[in-house]
Short mmCIF file of N, CA and C in Angstrom, two decimals:
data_model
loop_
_atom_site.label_atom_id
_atom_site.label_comp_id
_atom_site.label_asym_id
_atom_site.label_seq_id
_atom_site.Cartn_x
_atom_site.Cartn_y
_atom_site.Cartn_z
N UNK A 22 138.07 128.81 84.06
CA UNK A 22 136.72 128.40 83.72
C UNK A 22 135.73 129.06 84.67
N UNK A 23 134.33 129.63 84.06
CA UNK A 23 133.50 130.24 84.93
C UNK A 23 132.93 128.72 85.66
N UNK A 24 132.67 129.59 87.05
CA UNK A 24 132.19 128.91 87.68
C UNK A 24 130.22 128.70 87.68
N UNK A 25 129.97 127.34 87.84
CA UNK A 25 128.17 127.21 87.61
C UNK A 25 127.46 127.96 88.98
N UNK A 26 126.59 127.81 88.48
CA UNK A 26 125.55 128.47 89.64
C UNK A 26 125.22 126.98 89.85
N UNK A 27 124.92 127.26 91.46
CA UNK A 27 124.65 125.89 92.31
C UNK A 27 123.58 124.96 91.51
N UNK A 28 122.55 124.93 90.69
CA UNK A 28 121.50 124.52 90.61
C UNK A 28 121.91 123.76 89.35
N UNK A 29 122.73 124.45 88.70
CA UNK A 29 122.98 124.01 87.28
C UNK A 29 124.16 122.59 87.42
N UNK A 30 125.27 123.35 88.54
CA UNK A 30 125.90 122.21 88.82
C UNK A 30 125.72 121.05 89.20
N UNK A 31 124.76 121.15 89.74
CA UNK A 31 123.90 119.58 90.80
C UNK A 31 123.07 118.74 89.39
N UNK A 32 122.85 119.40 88.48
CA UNK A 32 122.31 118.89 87.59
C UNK A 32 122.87 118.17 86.25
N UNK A 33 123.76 119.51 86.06
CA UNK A 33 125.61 118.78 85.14
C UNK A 33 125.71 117.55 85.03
N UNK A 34 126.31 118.01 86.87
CA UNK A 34 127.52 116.98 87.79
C UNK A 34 126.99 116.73 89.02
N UNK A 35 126.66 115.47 88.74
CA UNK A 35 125.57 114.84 89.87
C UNK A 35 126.91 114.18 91.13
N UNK A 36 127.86 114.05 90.41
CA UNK A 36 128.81 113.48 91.27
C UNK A 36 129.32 114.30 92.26
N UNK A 37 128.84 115.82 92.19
CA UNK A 37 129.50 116.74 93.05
C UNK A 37 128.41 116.94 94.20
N UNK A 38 127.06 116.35 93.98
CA UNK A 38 126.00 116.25 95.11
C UNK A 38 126.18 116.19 95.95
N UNK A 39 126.06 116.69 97.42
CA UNK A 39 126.08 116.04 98.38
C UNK A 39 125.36 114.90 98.92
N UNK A 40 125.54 114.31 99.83
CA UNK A 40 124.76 112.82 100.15
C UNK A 40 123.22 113.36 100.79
N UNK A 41 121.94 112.68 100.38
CA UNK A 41 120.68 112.41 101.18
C UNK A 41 120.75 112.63 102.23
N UNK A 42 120.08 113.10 102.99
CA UNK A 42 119.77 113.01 104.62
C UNK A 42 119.46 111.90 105.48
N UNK A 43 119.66 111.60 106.13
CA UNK A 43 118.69 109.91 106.66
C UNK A 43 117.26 110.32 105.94
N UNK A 44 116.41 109.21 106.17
CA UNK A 44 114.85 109.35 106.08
C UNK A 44 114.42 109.53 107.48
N UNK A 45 113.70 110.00 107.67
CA UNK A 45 113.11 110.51 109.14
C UNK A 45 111.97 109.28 109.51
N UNK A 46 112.29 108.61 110.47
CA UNK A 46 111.45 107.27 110.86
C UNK A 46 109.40 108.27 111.42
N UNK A 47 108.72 108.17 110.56
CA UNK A 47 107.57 108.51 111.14
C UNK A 47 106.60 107.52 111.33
N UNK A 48 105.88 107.41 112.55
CA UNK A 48 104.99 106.08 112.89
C UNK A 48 103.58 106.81 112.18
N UNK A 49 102.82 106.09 110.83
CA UNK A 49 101.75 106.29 109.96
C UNK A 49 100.78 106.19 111.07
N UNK A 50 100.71 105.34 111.67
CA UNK A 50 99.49 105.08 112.50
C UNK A 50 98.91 106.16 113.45
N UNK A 51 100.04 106.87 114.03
CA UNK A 51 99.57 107.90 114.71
C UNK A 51 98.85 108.75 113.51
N UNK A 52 99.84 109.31 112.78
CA UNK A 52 99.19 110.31 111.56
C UNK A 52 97.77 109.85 110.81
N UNK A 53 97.48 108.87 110.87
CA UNK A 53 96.21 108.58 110.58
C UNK A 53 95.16 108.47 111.79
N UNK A 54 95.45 107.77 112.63
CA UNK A 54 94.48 108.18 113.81
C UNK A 54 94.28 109.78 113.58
N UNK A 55 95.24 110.28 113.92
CA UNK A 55 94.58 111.99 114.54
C UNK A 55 93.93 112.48 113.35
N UNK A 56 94.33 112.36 111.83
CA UNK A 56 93.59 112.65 110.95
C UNK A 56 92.24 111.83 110.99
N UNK A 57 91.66 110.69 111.42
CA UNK A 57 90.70 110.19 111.67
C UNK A 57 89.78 110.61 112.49
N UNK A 58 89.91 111.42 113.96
CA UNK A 58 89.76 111.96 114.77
C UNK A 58 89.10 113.30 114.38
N UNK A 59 90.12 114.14 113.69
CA UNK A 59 89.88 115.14 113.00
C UNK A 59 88.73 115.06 112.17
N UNK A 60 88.82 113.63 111.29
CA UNK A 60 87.54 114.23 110.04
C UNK A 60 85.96 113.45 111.25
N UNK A 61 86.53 112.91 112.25
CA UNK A 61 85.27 112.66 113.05
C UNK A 61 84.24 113.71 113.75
N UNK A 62 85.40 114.44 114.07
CA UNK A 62 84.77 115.75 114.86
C UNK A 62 84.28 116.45 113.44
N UNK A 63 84.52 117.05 112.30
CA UNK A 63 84.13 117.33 111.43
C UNK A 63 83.12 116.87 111.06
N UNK A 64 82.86 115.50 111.38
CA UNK A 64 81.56 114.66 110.74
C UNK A 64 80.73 115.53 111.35
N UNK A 65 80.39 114.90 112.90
CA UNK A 65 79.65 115.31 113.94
C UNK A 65 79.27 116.92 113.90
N UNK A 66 80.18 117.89 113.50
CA UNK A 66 80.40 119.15 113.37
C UNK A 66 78.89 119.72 112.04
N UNK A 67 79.71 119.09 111.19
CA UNK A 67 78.60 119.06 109.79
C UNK A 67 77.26 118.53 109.77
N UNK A 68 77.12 116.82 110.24
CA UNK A 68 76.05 116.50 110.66
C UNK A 68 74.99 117.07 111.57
N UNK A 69 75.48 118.48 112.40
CA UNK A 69 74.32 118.83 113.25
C UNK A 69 74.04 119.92 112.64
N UNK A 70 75.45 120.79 111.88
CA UNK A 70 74.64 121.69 110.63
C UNK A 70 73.49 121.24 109.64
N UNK A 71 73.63 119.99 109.20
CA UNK A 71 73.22 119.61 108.25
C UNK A 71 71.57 119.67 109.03
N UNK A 72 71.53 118.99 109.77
CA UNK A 72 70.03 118.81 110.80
C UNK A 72 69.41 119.83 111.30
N UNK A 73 70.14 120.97 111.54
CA UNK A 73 69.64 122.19 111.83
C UNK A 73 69.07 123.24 110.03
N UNK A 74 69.39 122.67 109.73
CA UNK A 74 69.71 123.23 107.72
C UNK A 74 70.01 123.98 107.44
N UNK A 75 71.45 124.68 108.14
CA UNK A 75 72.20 125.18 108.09
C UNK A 75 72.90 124.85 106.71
N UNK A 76 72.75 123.87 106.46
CA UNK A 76 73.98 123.43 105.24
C UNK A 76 73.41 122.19 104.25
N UNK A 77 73.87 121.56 103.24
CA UNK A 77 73.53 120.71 102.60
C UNK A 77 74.15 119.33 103.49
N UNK A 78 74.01 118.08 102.57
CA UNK A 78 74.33 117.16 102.99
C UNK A 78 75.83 117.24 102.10
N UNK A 79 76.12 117.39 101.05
CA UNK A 79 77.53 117.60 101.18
C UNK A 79 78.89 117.54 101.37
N UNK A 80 78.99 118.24 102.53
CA UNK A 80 79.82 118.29 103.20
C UNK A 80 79.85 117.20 104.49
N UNK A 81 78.84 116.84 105.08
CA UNK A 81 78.19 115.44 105.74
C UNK A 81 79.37 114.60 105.01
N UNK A 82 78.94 114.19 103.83
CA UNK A 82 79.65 112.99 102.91
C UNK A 82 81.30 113.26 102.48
N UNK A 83 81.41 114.20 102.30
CA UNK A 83 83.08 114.57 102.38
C UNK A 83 83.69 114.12 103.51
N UNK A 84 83.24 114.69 104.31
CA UNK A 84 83.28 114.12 105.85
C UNK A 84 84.09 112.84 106.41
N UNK A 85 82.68 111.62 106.02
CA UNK A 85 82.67 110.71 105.86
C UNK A 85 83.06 109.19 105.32
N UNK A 86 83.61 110.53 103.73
CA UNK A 86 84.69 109.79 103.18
C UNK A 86 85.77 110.17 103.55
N UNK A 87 86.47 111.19 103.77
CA UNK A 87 87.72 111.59 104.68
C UNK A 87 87.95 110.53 105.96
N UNK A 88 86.85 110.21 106.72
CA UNK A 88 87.11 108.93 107.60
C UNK A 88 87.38 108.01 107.39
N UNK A 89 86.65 107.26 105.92
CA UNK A 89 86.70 106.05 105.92
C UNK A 89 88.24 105.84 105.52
N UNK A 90 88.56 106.93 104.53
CA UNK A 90 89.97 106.88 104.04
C UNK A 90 91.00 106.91 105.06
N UNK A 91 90.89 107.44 106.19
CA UNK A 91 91.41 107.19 107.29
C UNK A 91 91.89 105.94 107.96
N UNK A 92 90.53 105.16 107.85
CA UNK A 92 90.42 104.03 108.40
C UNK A 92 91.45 102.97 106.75
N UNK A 93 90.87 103.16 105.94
CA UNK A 93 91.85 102.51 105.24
C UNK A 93 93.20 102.65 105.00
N UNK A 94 93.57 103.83 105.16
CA UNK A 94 95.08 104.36 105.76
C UNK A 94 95.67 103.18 106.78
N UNK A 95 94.32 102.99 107.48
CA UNK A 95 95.67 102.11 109.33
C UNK A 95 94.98 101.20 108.86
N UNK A 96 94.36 100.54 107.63
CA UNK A 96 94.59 98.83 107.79
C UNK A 96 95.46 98.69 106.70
N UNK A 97 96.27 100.09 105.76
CA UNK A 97 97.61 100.26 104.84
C UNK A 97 98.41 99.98 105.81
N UNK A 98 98.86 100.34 106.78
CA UNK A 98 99.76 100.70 107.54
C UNK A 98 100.19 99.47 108.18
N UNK A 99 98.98 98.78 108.68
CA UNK A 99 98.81 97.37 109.47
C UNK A 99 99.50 96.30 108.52
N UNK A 100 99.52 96.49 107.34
CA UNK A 100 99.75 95.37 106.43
C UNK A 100 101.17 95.59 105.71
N UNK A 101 101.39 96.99 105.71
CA UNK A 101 102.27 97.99 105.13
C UNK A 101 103.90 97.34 106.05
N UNK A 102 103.31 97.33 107.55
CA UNK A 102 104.31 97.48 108.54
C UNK A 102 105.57 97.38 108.63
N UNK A 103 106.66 98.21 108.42
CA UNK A 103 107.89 97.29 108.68
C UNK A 103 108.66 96.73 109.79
N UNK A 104 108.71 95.43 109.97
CA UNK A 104 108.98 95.49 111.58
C UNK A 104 110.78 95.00 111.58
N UNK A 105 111.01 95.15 112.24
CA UNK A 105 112.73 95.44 112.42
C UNK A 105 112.67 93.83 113.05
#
């Protein structure tokens, strides 16, 4: 019998899969802080373009919502939590 090409086999014959990897434990809270951080300096960044009129308002508000979403990220996370 010809043999499958890897891609086709895993799809066949799921039983010949190898096993998942662990899941990789990542703490959200950090990843949202620094992305919070990030769209802060961006605010501040844009906001003095914007004042100089360099730029529209815009990008100001992208900004801004990128933060807030931030901030709703770590009160996901806060509520989200799994604690051992």
């Amino acid at each position: 019998m010809r043999r499958l090409p890897p891609v086709l086999e895993v799809i066949l014959r799921p039983d010949r899969r190898r096993p998942d990897p662990p899941a990789v434990e990542v703490d959200m809270r950090r990843v949202f802080a620094a992305g919070a951080a990030i769209w802060a300096i961006a605010l501040v960044v844009c906001a003095v373009l914007w004042r100089t009129g360099t730029i529209d308002a815009v990008p100001v508000w992208s900004c801004a919502a990128g933060l807030a979403l931030s901030f709703v990220g770590l009160v996901w996370d806060r509520r989200h939590r799994h604690r051992p």
